Short mmCIF file of C-alpha atoms and ligand atoms in Angstrom, two decimals:
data_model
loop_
_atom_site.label_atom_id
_atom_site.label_comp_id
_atom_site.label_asym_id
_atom_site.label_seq_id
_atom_site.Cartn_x
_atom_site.Cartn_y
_atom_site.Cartn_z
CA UNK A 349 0.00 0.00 0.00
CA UNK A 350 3.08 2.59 0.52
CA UNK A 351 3.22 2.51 -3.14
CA UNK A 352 -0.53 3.25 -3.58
CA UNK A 353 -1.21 7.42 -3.73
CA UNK A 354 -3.90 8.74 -1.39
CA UNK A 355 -5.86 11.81 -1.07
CA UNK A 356 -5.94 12.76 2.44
CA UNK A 357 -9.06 13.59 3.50
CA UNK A 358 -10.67 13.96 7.86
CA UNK A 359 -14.02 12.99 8.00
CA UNK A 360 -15.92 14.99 11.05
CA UNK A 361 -18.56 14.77 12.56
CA UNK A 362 -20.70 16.52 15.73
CA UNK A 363 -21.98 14.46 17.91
CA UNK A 364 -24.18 15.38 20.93
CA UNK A 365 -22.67 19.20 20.37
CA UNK A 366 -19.14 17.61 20.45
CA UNK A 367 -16.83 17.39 17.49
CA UNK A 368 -15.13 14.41 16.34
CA UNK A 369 -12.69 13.48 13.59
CA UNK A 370 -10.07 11.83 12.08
CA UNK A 371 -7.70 11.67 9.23
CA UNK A 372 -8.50 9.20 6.32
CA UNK A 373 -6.86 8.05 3.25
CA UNK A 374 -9.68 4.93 2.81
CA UNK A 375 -12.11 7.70 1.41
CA UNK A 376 -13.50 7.01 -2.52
CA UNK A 377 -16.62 7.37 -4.72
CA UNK A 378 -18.86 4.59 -4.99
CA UNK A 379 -22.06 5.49 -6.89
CA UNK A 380 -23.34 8.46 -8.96
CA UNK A 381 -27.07 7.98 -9.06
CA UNK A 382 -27.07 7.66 -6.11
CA UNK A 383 -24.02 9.68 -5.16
CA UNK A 384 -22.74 7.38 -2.12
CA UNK A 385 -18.80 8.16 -0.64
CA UNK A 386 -16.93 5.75 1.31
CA UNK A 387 -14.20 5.61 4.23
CA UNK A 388 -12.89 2.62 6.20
CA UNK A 389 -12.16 3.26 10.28
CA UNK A 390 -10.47 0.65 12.12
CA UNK A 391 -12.94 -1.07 14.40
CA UNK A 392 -10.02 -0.59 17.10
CA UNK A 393 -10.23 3.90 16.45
CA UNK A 394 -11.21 5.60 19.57
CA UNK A 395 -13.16 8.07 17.49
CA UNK A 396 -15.12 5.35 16.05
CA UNK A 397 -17.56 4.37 19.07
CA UNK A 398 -19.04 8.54 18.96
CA UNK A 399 -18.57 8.67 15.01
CA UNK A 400 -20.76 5.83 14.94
CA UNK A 401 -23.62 7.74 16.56
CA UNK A 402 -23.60 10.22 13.71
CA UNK A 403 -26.59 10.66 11.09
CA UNK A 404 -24.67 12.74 9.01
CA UNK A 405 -20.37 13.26 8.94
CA UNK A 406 -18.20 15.33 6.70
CA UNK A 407 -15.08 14.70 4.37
CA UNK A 408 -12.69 17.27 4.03
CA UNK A 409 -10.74 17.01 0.94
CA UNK A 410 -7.07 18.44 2.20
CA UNK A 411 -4.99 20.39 0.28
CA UNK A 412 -0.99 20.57 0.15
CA UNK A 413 0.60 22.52 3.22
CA UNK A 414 -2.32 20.93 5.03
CA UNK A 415 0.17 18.43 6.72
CA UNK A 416 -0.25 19.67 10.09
CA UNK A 417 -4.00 19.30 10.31
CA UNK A 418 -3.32 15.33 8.81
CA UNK A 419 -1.15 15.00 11.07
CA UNK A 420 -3.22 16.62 14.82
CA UNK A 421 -6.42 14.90 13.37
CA UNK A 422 -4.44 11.30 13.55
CA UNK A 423 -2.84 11.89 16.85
CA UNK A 424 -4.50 10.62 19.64
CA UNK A 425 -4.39 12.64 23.09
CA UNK A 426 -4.75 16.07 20.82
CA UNK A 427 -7.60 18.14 21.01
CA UNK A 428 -7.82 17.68 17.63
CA UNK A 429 -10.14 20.88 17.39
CA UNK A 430 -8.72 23.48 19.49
CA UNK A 431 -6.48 26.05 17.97
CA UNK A 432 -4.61 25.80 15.66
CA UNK A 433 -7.46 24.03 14.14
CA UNK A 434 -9.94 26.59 12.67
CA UNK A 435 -13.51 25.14 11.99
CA UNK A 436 -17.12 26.48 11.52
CA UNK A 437 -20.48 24.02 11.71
CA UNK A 438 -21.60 23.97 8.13
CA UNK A 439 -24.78 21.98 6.61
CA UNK A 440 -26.54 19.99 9.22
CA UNK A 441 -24.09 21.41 11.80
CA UNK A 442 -21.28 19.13 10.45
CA UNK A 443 -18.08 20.83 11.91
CA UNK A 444 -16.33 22.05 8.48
CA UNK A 445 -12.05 22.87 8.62
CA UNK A 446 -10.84 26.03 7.51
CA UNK A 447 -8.90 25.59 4.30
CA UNK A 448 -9.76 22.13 2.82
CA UNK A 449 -9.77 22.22 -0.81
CA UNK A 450 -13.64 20.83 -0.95
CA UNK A 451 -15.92 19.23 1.39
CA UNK A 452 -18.81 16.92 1.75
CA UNK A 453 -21.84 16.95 3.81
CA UNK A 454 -22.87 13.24 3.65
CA UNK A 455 -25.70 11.55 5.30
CA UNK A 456 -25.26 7.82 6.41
CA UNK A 457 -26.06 5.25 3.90
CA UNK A 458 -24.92 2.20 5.29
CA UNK A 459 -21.94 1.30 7.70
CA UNK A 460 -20.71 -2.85 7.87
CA UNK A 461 -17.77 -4.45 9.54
CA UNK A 462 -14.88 -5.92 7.04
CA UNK A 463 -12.17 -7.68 8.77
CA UNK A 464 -11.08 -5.18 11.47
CA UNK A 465 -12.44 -2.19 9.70
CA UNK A 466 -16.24 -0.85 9.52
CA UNK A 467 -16.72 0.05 6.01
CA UNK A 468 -18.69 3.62 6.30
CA UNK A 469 -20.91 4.62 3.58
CA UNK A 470 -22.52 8.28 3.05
CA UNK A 471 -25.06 9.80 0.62
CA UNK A 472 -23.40 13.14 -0.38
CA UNK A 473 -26.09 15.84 0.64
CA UNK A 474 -24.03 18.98 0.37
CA UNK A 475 -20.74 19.82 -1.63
CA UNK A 476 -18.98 23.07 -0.91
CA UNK A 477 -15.62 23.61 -3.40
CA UNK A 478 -13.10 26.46 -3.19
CA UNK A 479 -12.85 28.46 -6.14
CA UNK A 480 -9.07 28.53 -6.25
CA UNK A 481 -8.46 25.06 -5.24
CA UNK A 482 -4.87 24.40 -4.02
CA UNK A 483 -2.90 20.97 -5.31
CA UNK A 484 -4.38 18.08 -3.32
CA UNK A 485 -2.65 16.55 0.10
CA UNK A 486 -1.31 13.25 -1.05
CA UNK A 487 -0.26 10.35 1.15
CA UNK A 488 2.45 8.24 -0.43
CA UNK A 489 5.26 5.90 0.44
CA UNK A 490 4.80 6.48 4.47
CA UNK A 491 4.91 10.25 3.94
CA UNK A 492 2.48 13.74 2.59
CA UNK A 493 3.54 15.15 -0.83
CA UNK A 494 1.50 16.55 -3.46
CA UNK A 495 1.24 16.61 -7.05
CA UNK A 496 2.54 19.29 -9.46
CA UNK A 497 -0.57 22.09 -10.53
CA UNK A 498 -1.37 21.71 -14.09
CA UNK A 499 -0.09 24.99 -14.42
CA UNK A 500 2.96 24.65 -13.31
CA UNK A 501 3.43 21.99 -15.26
CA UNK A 502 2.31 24.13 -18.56
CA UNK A 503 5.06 26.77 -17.61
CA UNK A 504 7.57 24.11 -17.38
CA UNK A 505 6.47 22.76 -20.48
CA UNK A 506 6.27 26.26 -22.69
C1 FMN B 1227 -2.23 9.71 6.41
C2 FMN B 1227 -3.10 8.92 7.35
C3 FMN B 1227 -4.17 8.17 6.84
C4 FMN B 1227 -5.00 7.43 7.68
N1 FMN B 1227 -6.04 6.74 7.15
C5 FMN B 1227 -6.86 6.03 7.96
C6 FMN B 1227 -8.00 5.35 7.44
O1 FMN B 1227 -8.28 5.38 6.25
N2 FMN B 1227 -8.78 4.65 8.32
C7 FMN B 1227 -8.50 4.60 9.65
O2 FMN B 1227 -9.23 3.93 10.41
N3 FMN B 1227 -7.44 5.26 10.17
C8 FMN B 1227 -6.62 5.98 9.36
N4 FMN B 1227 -5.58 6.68 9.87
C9 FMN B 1227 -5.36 6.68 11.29
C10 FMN B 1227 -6.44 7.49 11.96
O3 FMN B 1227 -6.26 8.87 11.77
C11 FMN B 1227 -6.46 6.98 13.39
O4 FMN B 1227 -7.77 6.70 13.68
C12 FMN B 1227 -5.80 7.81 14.44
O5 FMN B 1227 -4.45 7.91 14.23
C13 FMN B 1227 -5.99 7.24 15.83
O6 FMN B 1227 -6.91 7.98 16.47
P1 FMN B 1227 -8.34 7.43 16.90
O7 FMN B 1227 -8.15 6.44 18.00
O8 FMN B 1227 -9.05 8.66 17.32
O9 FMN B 1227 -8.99 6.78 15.72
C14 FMN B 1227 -4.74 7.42 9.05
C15 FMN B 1227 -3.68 8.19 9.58
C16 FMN B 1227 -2.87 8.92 8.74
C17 FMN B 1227 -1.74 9.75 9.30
#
């Protein structure tokens, strides 16, 4: 899998006026009509027996320089929502980070245990995009890189 690239994404959640979340690099599309996401969350997380409780949870699709907030939102003992994090409740009072390139409001579809993992499916609701998007966060090879802007790679071309 260290040779498999990953988008980075935290999927969040509030839950009884509490946030929750963690960092993800399990999270895909699975259907367009209807438009279902997935993540996997090991059944051992700690954040997994609240995130559970949630009707609805939200993906935020990371973009590069966004290392740090990977990085607090997969560390356990962090109050993975206090400053430095910055956050607003968005659609359905899903708590939203500041900065993600897009996010999802989804509502839960399904969620089913596969091995040690619960397979999490949600029925995107509400999709909010930057208009500048930056590069994506990648995860790759143990490590966060990125990939080269299209534009960059036009100037390098010309
Ligand atoms: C880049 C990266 C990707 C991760 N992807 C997943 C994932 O897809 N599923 C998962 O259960 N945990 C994943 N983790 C670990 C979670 O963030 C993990 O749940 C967390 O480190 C432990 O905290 P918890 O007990 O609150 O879950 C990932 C961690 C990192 C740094």
């Amino acid at each position: 899998m260290r040779h498999h690239p990953a988008g980075v994404v935290v999927i969040t959640a509030d839950v009884g006026g509490r946030p929750v979340g963690l960092t993800a690099t399990s999270f895909t599309s699975v259907s367009l009509h209807p438009p279902l996401v997935s993540f996997y969350v090991a059944d051992s997380s700690t954040t997994w027996p609240t995130l559970r409780r949630a009707g609805v949870f939200g993906v935020q699709l990371l973009g590069a320089g966004q290392e740090d907030v990977a990085t607090r939102f997969a560390s356990r003992g962090a109050d993975r929502f206090a400053p430095p994090t910055v956050w607003s409740p968005g659609p359905d009072g899903v708590p939203l980070l500041d900065g993600a390139v897009a996010h999802l409001v989804c509502a839960r579809h399904d969620a089913r245990m596969v091995g040690d993992h619960w397979l999490v499916i949600g029925e995107v609701t509400h999709t909010l995009v930057l208009a500048d998007p930056r590069p994506p966060l990648l995860y790759h090879r143990g490590g966060f890189t990125t990939v080269a802007s299209r534009e960059a790679e036009h100037h390098r071309e010309r």
